[in-house]
XYZ file of C-alpha atoms in Angstrom:
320
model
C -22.547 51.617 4.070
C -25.357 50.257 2.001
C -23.350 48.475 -0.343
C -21.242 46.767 2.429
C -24.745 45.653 3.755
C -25.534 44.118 0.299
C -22.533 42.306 -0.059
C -22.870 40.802 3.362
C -26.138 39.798 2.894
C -24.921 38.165 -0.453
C -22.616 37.087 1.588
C -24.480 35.189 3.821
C -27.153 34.065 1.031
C -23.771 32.575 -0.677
C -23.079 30.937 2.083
C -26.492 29.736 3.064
C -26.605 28.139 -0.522
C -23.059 26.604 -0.030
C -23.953 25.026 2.769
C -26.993 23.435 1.584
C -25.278 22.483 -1.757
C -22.449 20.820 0.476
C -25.560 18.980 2.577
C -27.167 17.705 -0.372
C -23.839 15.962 -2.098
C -23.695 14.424 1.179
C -27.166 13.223 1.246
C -26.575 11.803 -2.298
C -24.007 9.070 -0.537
C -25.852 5.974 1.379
C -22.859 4.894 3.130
C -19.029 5.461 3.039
C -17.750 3.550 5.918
C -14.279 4.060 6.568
C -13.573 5.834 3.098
C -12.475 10.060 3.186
C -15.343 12.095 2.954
C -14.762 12.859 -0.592
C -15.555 9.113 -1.444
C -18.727 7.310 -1.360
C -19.145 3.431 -0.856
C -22.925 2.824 -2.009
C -22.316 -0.950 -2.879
C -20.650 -1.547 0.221
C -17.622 -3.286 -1.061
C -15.222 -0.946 0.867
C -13.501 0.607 -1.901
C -14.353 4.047 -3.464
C -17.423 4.367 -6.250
C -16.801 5.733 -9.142
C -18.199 9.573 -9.475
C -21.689 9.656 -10.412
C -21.124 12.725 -12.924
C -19.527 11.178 -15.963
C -18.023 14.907 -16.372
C -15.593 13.678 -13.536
C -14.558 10.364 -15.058
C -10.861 10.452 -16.243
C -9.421 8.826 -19.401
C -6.379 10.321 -20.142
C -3.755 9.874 -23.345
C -0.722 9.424 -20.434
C -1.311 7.082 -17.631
C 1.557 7.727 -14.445
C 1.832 4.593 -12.103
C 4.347 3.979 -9.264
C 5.364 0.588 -7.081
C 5.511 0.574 -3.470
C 8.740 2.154 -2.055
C 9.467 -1.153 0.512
C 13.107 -1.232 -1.598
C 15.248 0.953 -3.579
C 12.944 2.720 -6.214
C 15.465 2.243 -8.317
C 15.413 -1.119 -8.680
C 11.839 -1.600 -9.544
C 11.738 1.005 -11.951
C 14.594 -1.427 -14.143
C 12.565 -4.306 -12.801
C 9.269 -2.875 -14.645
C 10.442 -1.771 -17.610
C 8.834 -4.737 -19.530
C 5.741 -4.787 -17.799
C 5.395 -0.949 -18.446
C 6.279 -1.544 -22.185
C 3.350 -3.784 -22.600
C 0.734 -1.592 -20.913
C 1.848 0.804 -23.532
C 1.022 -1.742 -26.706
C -1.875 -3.205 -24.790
C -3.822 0.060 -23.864
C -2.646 2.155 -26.639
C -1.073 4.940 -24.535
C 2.156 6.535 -23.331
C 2.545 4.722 -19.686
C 4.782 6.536 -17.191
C 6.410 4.525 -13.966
C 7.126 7.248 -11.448
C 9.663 6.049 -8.499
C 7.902 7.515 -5.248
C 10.511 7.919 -2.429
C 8.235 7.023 0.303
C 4.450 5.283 1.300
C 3.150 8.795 1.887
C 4.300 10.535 -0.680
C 2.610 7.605 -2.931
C -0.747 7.774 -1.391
C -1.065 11.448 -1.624
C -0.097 11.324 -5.375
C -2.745 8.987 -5.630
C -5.422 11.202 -3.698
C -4.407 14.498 -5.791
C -4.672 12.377 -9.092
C -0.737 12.409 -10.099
C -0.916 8.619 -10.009
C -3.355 6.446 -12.319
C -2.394 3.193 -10.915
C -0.086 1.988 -8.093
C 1.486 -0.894 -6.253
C 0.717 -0.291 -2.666
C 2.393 -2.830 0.015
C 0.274 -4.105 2.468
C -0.417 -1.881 5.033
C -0.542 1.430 2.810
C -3.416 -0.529 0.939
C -5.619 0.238 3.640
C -4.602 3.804 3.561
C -4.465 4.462 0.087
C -8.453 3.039 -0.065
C -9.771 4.791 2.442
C -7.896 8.255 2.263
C -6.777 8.268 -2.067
C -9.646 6.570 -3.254
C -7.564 3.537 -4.636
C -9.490 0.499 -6.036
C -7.608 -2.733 -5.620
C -8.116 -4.966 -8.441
C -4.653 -6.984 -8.621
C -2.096 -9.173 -7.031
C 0.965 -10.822 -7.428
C 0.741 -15.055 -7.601
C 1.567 -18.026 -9.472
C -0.270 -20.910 -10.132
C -3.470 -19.400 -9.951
C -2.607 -18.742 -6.532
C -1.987 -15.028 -5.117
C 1.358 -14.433 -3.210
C 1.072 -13.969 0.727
C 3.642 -13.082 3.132
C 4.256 -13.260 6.607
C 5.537 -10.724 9.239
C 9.094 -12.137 10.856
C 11.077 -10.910 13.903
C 14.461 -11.086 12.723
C 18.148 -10.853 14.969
C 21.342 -12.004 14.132
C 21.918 -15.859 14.129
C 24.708 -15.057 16.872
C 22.570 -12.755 19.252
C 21.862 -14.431 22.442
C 18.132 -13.488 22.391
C 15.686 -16.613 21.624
C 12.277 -14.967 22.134
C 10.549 -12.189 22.187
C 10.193 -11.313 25.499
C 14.147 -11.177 25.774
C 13.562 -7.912 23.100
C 12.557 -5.917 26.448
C 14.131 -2.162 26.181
C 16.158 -2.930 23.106
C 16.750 -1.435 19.857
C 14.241 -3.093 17.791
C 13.329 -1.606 14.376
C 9.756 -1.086 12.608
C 9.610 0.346 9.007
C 7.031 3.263 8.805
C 3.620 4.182 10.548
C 1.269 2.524 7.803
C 3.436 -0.848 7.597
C 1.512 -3.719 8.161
C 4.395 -6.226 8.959
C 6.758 -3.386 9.806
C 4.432 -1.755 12.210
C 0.657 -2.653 12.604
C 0.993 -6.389 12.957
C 3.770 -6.110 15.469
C 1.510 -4.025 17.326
C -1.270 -6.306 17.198
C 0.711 -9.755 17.679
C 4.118 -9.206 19.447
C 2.206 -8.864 23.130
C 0.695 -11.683 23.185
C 4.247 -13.159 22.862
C 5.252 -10.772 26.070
C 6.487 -8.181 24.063
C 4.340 -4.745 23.602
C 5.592 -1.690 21.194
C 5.690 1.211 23.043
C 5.805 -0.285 26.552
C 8.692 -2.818 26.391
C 10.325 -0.872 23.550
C 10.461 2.078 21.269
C 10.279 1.128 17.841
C 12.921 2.762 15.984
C 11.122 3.459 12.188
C 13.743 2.531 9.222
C 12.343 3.536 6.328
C 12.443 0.515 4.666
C 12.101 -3.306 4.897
C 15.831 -3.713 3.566
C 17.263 -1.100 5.868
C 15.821 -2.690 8.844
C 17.376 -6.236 7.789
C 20.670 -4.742 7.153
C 20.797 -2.451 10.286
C 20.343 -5.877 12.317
C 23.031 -7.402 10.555
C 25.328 -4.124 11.183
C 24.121 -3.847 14.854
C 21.879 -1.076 14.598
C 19.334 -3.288 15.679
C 18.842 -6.023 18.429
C 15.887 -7.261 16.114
C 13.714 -6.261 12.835
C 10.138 -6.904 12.295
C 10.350 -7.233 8.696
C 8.248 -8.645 5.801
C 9.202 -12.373 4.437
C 9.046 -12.240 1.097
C 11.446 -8.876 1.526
C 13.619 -11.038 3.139
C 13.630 -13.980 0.553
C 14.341 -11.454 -2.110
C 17.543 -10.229 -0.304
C 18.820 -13.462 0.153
C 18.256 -14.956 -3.259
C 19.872 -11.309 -4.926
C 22.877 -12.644 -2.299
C 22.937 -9.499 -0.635
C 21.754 -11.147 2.922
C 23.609 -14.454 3.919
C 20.314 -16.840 5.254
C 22.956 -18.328 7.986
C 23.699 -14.611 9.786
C 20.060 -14.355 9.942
C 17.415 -16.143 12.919
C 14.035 -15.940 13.154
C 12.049 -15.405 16.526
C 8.820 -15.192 15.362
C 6.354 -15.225 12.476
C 3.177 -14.317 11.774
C -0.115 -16.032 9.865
C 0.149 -15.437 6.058
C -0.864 -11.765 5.255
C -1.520 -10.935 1.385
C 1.580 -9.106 -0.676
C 1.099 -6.116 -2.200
C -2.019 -4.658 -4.146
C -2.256 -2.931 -7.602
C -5.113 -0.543 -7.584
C -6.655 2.069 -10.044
C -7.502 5.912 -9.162
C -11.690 5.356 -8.461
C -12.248 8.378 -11.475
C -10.989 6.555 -14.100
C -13.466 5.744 -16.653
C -14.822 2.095 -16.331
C -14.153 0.905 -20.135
C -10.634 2.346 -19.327
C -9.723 0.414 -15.758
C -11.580 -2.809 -17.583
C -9.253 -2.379 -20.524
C -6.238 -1.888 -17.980
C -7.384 -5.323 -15.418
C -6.987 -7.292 -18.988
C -3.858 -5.761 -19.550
C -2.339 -6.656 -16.063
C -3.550 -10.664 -16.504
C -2.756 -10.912 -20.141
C 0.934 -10.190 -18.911
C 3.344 -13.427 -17.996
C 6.227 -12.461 -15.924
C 9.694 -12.459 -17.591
C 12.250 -14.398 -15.688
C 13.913 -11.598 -13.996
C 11.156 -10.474 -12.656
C 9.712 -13.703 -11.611
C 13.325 -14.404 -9.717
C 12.549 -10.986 -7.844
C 9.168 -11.780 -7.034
C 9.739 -14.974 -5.513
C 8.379 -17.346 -8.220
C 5.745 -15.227 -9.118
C 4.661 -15.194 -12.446
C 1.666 -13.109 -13.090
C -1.169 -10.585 -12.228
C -4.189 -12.270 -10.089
C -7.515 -10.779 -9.595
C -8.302 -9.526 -6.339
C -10.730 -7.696 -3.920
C -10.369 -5.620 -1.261
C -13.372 -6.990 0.681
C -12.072 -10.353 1.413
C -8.259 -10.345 0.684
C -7.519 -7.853 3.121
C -9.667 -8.587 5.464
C -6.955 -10.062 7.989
C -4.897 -6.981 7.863
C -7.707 -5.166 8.268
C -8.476 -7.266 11.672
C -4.842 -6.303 12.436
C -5.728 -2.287 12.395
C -9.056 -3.002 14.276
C -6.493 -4.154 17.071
C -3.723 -1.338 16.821
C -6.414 1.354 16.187
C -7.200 3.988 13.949
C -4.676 4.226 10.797
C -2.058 6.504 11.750
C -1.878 10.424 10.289
């Protein structure tokens, strides 16, 4: 009976210590704002610090990044191939692409530290900062100019709807809960065109840009809230006909997609890789993908995002 006394009592000292170990590494961060708990924000640029403890800083031999799953994986993995290729020659190290089959599955590889770097669409930017620690640094662009997109309500060129409002208790598809065209800005925009998600319809989640563009073309769908640029890229790979396709609606420009590092990676190491990205000229397949694009522009969270991050203000917290 006296030992079990002693080993509560550790018990509780153990605990007592915990706690106030726990306390003080929060004290240690200023300000996080909307970042995890496990991230810290002290220069108030939104995005996740790097750790304090240089013990924590990664810089590993074999760098794993992935691309945003808004298509077939597939695809972009081919797509890649020579962009991957020259990380490897420009950084010195084996680089991995890793196909993720969906936007969550990406952000939690990101958060347990399976990905080094990542594409993240839109939407899932917001996520992957605040809950994986991702650092934006990157966009897509040409001319000096970084690639924007805009959020379209799409129905078949011979439906007989012609606005919004005539979308009332129809199939109409969204793509996934973090989405920012395919979910977040509808929510945010379509009422005030006299149609409201979740009130005058239930949005039927897709998966996928491209699966929500085709299902309205096979009459799955009355109408698609889709991305533009998704769009364009389906049309000029001729698998979507621009004639059996009508637009109701479409939204301010929104930026593209994001390229953002893990916030532990060592700082000579994510400088090394941001040189990489805009030493790198697009080859013309994958400027004919990407709309014209031709190369990596620098970005930051703070102010490119700060429209879509209007949008979530609107719609609420970012979804679980």
């Amino acid at each position: 009976m006296k030992h079990h006394r002693i080993l509560v009592a550790c018990g509780i000292l153990a605990a007592f210590f915990w706690i106030g170990s726990t306390e003080s590494r929060a004290e240690t961060c200023v300000q996080r704002g909307a970042l995890d708990v496990a991230y810290c924000d002290a220069d108030g640029d939104l995005v996740a610090d790097p750790p304090t403890d240089p013990a924590k800083l990664r810089n590993p031999t074999t760098l794993v990044w992935a691309f945003a799953p808004i298509e077939d994986p597939a695809v972009y993995a081919q797509l890649f191939r020579p962009f991957t290729k020259h990380l490897s020659t420009c950084l010195d190290r084996q680089i991995v692409y890793y196909p993720v089959q969906s936007v969550a599955a990406e952000i939690a590889a990101m958060r347990a530290g399976r990905l080094h770097f990542a594409g993240f669409s839109t939407g899932p930017t917001l996520e992957a900062v605040n809950r994986a620690g991702a650092v934006p640094f990157a966009a897509k662009g040409q001319s000096g100019e970084v690639r924007g997109y805009r959020l379209i309500a799409i129905v078949r060129a011979d439906s007989p709807f012609q606005t919004l409002a005539d979308l009332k208790s129809k199939r109409v598809a969204h793509v996934s809960a973090a989405s920012n065209s395919g979910n977040l800005a509808p929510r945010a925009l379509f009422p005030a065109e006299g149609l409201t998600p979740d009130v005058d319809y239930r949005p039927i989640m897709s998966g996928a840009h491209d699966r929500s563009v085709m299902g309205v073309l096979s009459h799955d769908y009355d109408m698609a809230a889709v991305a533009s640029d998704v769009l364009q890229r389906l049309v000029e790979r001729g698998a979507v006909d621009w004639t059996a396709i009508r637009t109701l609606y479409e939204s301010p420009l929104f930026p593209t997609s994001a390229f953002a590092h893990a916030h532990d990676l060592d700082p000579d190491l994510t400088e090394k890789l941001k040189a990489c990205f805009f030493s790198f000229r697009f080859p013309p397949e994958m400027t004919a993908a990407f709309n014209g694009d031709e190369q990596f522009l620098p970005v930051r969270y703070d102010e490119a995002w700060k429209a879509v991050r209007a949008v979530t203000d609107v719609v609420g917290a970012l979804p679980d």
